[in-house]
XYZ file of C-alpha atoms in Angstrom:
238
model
C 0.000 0.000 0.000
C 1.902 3.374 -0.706
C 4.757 1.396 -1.613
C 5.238 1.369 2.326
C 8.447 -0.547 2.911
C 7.896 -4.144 4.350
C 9.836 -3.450 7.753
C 6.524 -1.105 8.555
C 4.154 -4.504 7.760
C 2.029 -5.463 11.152
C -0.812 -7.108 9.761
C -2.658 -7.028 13.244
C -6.541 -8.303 13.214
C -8.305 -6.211 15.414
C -11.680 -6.789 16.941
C -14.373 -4.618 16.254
C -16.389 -5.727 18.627
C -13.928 -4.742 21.615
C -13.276 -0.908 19.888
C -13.547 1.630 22.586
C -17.654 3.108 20.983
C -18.907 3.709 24.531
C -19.697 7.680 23.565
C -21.956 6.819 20.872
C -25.715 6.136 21.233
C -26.228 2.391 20.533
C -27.667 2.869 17.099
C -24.700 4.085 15.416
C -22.760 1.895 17.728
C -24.797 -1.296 16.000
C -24.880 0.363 12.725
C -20.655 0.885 12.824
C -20.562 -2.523 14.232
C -22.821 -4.191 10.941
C -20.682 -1.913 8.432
C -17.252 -2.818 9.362
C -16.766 -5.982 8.687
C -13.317 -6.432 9.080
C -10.333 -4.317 10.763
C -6.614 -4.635 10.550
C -3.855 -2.345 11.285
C -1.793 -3.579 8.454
C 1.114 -0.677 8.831
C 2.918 1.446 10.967
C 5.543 4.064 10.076
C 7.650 4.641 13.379
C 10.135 7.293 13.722
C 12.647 5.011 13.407
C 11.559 5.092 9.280
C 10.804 8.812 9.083
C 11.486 11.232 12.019
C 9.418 12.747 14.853
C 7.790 15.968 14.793
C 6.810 17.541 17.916
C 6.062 21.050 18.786
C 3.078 22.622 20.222
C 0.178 21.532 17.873
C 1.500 18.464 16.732
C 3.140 14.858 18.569
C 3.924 12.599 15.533
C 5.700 9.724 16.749
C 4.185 7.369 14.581
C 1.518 6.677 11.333
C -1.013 4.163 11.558
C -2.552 2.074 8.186
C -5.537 0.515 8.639
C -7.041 -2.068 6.191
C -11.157 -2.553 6.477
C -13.567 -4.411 4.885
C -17.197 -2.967 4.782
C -20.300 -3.782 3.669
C -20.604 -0.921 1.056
C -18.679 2.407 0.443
C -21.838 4.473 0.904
C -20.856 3.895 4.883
C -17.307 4.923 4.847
C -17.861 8.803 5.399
C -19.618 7.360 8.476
C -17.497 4.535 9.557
C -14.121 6.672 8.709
C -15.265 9.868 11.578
C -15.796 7.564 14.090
C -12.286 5.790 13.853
C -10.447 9.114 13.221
C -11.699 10.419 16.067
C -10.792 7.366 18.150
C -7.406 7.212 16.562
C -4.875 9.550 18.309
C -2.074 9.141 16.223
C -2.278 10.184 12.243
C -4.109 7.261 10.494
C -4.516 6.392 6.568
C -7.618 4.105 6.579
C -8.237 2.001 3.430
C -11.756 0.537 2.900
C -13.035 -1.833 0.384
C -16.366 -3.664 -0.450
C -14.342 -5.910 -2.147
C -15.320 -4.209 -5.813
C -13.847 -0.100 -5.023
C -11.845 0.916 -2.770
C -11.223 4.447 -1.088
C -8.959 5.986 1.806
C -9.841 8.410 4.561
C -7.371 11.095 6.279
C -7.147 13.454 8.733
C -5.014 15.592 10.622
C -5.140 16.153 14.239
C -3.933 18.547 16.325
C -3.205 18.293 20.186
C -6.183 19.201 22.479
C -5.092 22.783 24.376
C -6.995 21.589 27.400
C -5.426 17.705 27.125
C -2.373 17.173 25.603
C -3.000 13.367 25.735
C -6.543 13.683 23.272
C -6.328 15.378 20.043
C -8.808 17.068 17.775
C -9.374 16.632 14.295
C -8.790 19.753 12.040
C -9.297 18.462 8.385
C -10.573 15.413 7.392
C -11.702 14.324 3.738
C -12.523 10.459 1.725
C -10.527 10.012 -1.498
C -12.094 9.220 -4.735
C -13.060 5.375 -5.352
C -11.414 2.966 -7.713
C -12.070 -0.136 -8.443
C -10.197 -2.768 -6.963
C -8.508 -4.482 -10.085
C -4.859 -4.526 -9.687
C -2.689 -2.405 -12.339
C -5.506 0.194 -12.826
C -4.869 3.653 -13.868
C -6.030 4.766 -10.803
C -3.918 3.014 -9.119
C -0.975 3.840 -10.746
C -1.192 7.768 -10.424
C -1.649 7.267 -6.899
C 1.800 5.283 -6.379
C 3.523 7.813 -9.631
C 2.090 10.619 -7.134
C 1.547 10.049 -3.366
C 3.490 6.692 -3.138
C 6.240 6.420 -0.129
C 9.164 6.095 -2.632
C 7.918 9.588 -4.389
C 7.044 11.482 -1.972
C 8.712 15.195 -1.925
C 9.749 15.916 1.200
C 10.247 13.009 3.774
C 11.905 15.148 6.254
C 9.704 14.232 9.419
C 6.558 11.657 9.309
C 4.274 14.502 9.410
C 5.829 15.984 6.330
C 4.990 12.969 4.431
C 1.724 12.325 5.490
C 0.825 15.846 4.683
C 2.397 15.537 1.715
C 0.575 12.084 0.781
C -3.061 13.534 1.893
C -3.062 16.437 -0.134
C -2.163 15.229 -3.214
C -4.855 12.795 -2.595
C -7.445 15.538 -2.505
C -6.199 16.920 -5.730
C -6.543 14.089 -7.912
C -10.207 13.588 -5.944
C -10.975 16.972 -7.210
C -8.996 17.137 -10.418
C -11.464 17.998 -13.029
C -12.360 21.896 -10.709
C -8.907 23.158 -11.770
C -6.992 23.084 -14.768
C -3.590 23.911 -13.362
C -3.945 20.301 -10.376
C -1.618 18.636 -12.421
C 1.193 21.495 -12.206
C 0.571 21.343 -8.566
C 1.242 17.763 -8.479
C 4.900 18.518 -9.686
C 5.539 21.772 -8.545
C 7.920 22.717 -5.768
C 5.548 23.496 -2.831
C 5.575 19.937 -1.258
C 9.426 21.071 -0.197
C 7.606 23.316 2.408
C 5.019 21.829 4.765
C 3.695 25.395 6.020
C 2.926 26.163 2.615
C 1.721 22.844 1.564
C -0.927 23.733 4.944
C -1.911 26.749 2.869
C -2.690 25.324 -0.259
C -4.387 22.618 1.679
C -7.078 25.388 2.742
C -6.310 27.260 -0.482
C -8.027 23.738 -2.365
C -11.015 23.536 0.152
C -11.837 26.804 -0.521
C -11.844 26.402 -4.018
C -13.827 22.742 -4.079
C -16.417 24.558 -1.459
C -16.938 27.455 -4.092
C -16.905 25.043 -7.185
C -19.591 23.257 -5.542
C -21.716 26.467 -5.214
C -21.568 27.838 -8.344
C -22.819 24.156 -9.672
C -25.953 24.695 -7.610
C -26.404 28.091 -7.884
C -29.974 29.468 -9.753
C -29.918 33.354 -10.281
C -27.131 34.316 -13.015
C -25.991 36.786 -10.273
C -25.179 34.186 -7.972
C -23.369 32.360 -10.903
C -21.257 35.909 -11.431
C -20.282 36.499 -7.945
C -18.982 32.901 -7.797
C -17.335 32.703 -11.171
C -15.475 35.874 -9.845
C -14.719 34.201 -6.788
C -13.334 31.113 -8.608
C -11.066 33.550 -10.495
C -9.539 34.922 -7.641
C -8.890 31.396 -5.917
C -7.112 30.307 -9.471
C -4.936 33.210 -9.257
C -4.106 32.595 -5.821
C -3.376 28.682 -6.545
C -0.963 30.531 -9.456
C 1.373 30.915 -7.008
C 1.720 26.951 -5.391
C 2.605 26.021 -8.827
């Protein structure tokens, strides 16, 4: 997965049954319970692969990958908030029905109140593929996000960043002609900026979305010249 090296292989069943879901009403409990099928952490990146980072927002000592089965994708937006909340660490979760396949990210910053709980800042599901192997799909997302060409591997939050937001541009590919440039450009050297563009790319996506459903042509005009402004902005990541 990722091209992860084998050293950071675990392939550890866990038991859904015994997950920590005691904050949740016992309808979604039962309804997480019937989706996920199967759970295994199948990776972890230590900071004896990629280093540490620590400061005051962030304590990255490690990255989890998780490998679940479900009954069908249409519950993964669900499934995937529950478990990155529970998760303190940073966490790539991979789900398949066993015909597509997706992944769900998210960072998460250190709680000001509790440095031992963390709060999730930005969270997003990447775009399904099917599962055959050797798709094209597939492919961009090892040519792209894979461990081996990643940008910047300074620290293990550098690459995860990294590795999430090019996810969410190939997602959203088709809002932007200039994603592609993006994928190549030099920004993914600096992880502050590569945070920018990350909010930068929401914005736009959140504003592209808008202007799809908006009905009076003035609408339409305020968010066309919205749009503009983000693409000039974006200009300057490339």
């Amino acid at each position: 997965m990722f091209g992860l090296p084998d050293s950071c292989a675990l392939h550890q069943v866990i038991d859904v049954k015994k997950l920590p879901l005691y904050e949740m009403d016992v309808k979604d409990r039962r309804k997480f319970r019937d989706s996920v099928v199967r759970m295994e952490l199948a990776y972890v990146v230590r900071d004896s692969v990629l280093p540490a980072f620590v400061n005051e927002t962030y304590r990255i000592l490690g990255i989890q990958v998780f490998s679940i089965t479900i009954d069908s994708l249409s519950h993964v937006p669900f499934a995937a908030e529950i478990l990155q909340k529970s998760i303190k660490t940073l966490a790539v979760l991979y789900f398949t029905d066993g015909k597509s396949e997706c992944y769900s990210f998210a960072l998460k910053r250190l709680n000001k109140n509790d440095a031992n709980q963390v709060v999730v800042t930005h969270s997003f599901v990447s775009q399904t593929k099917p599962c055959s192997v050797g798709s094209q799909a597939e492919d961009e997302l090892v040519r792209y996000a894979g461990f081996d060409s990643a940008v910047n591997r300074s620290s293990l939050f550098s690459w995860y960043l990294e590795l999430m937001v090019k996810c969410f541009i190939l997602k959203n590919r088709q809002v932007w002609s200039g994603m592609d440039s993006l994928l190549s450009g030099k920004v993914w050297y600096d992880s502050t900026r590569v945070l920018e563009l990350f909010e930068v790319l929401q914005r736009l996506v959140r504003v592209h979305d808008e202007r799809l459903r908006a009905i009076t042509m003035s609408d339409s005009l305020e968010l066309n010249s919205e749009l503009k402004r983000i693409y000039g902005v974006l200009d300057e990541y490339v």
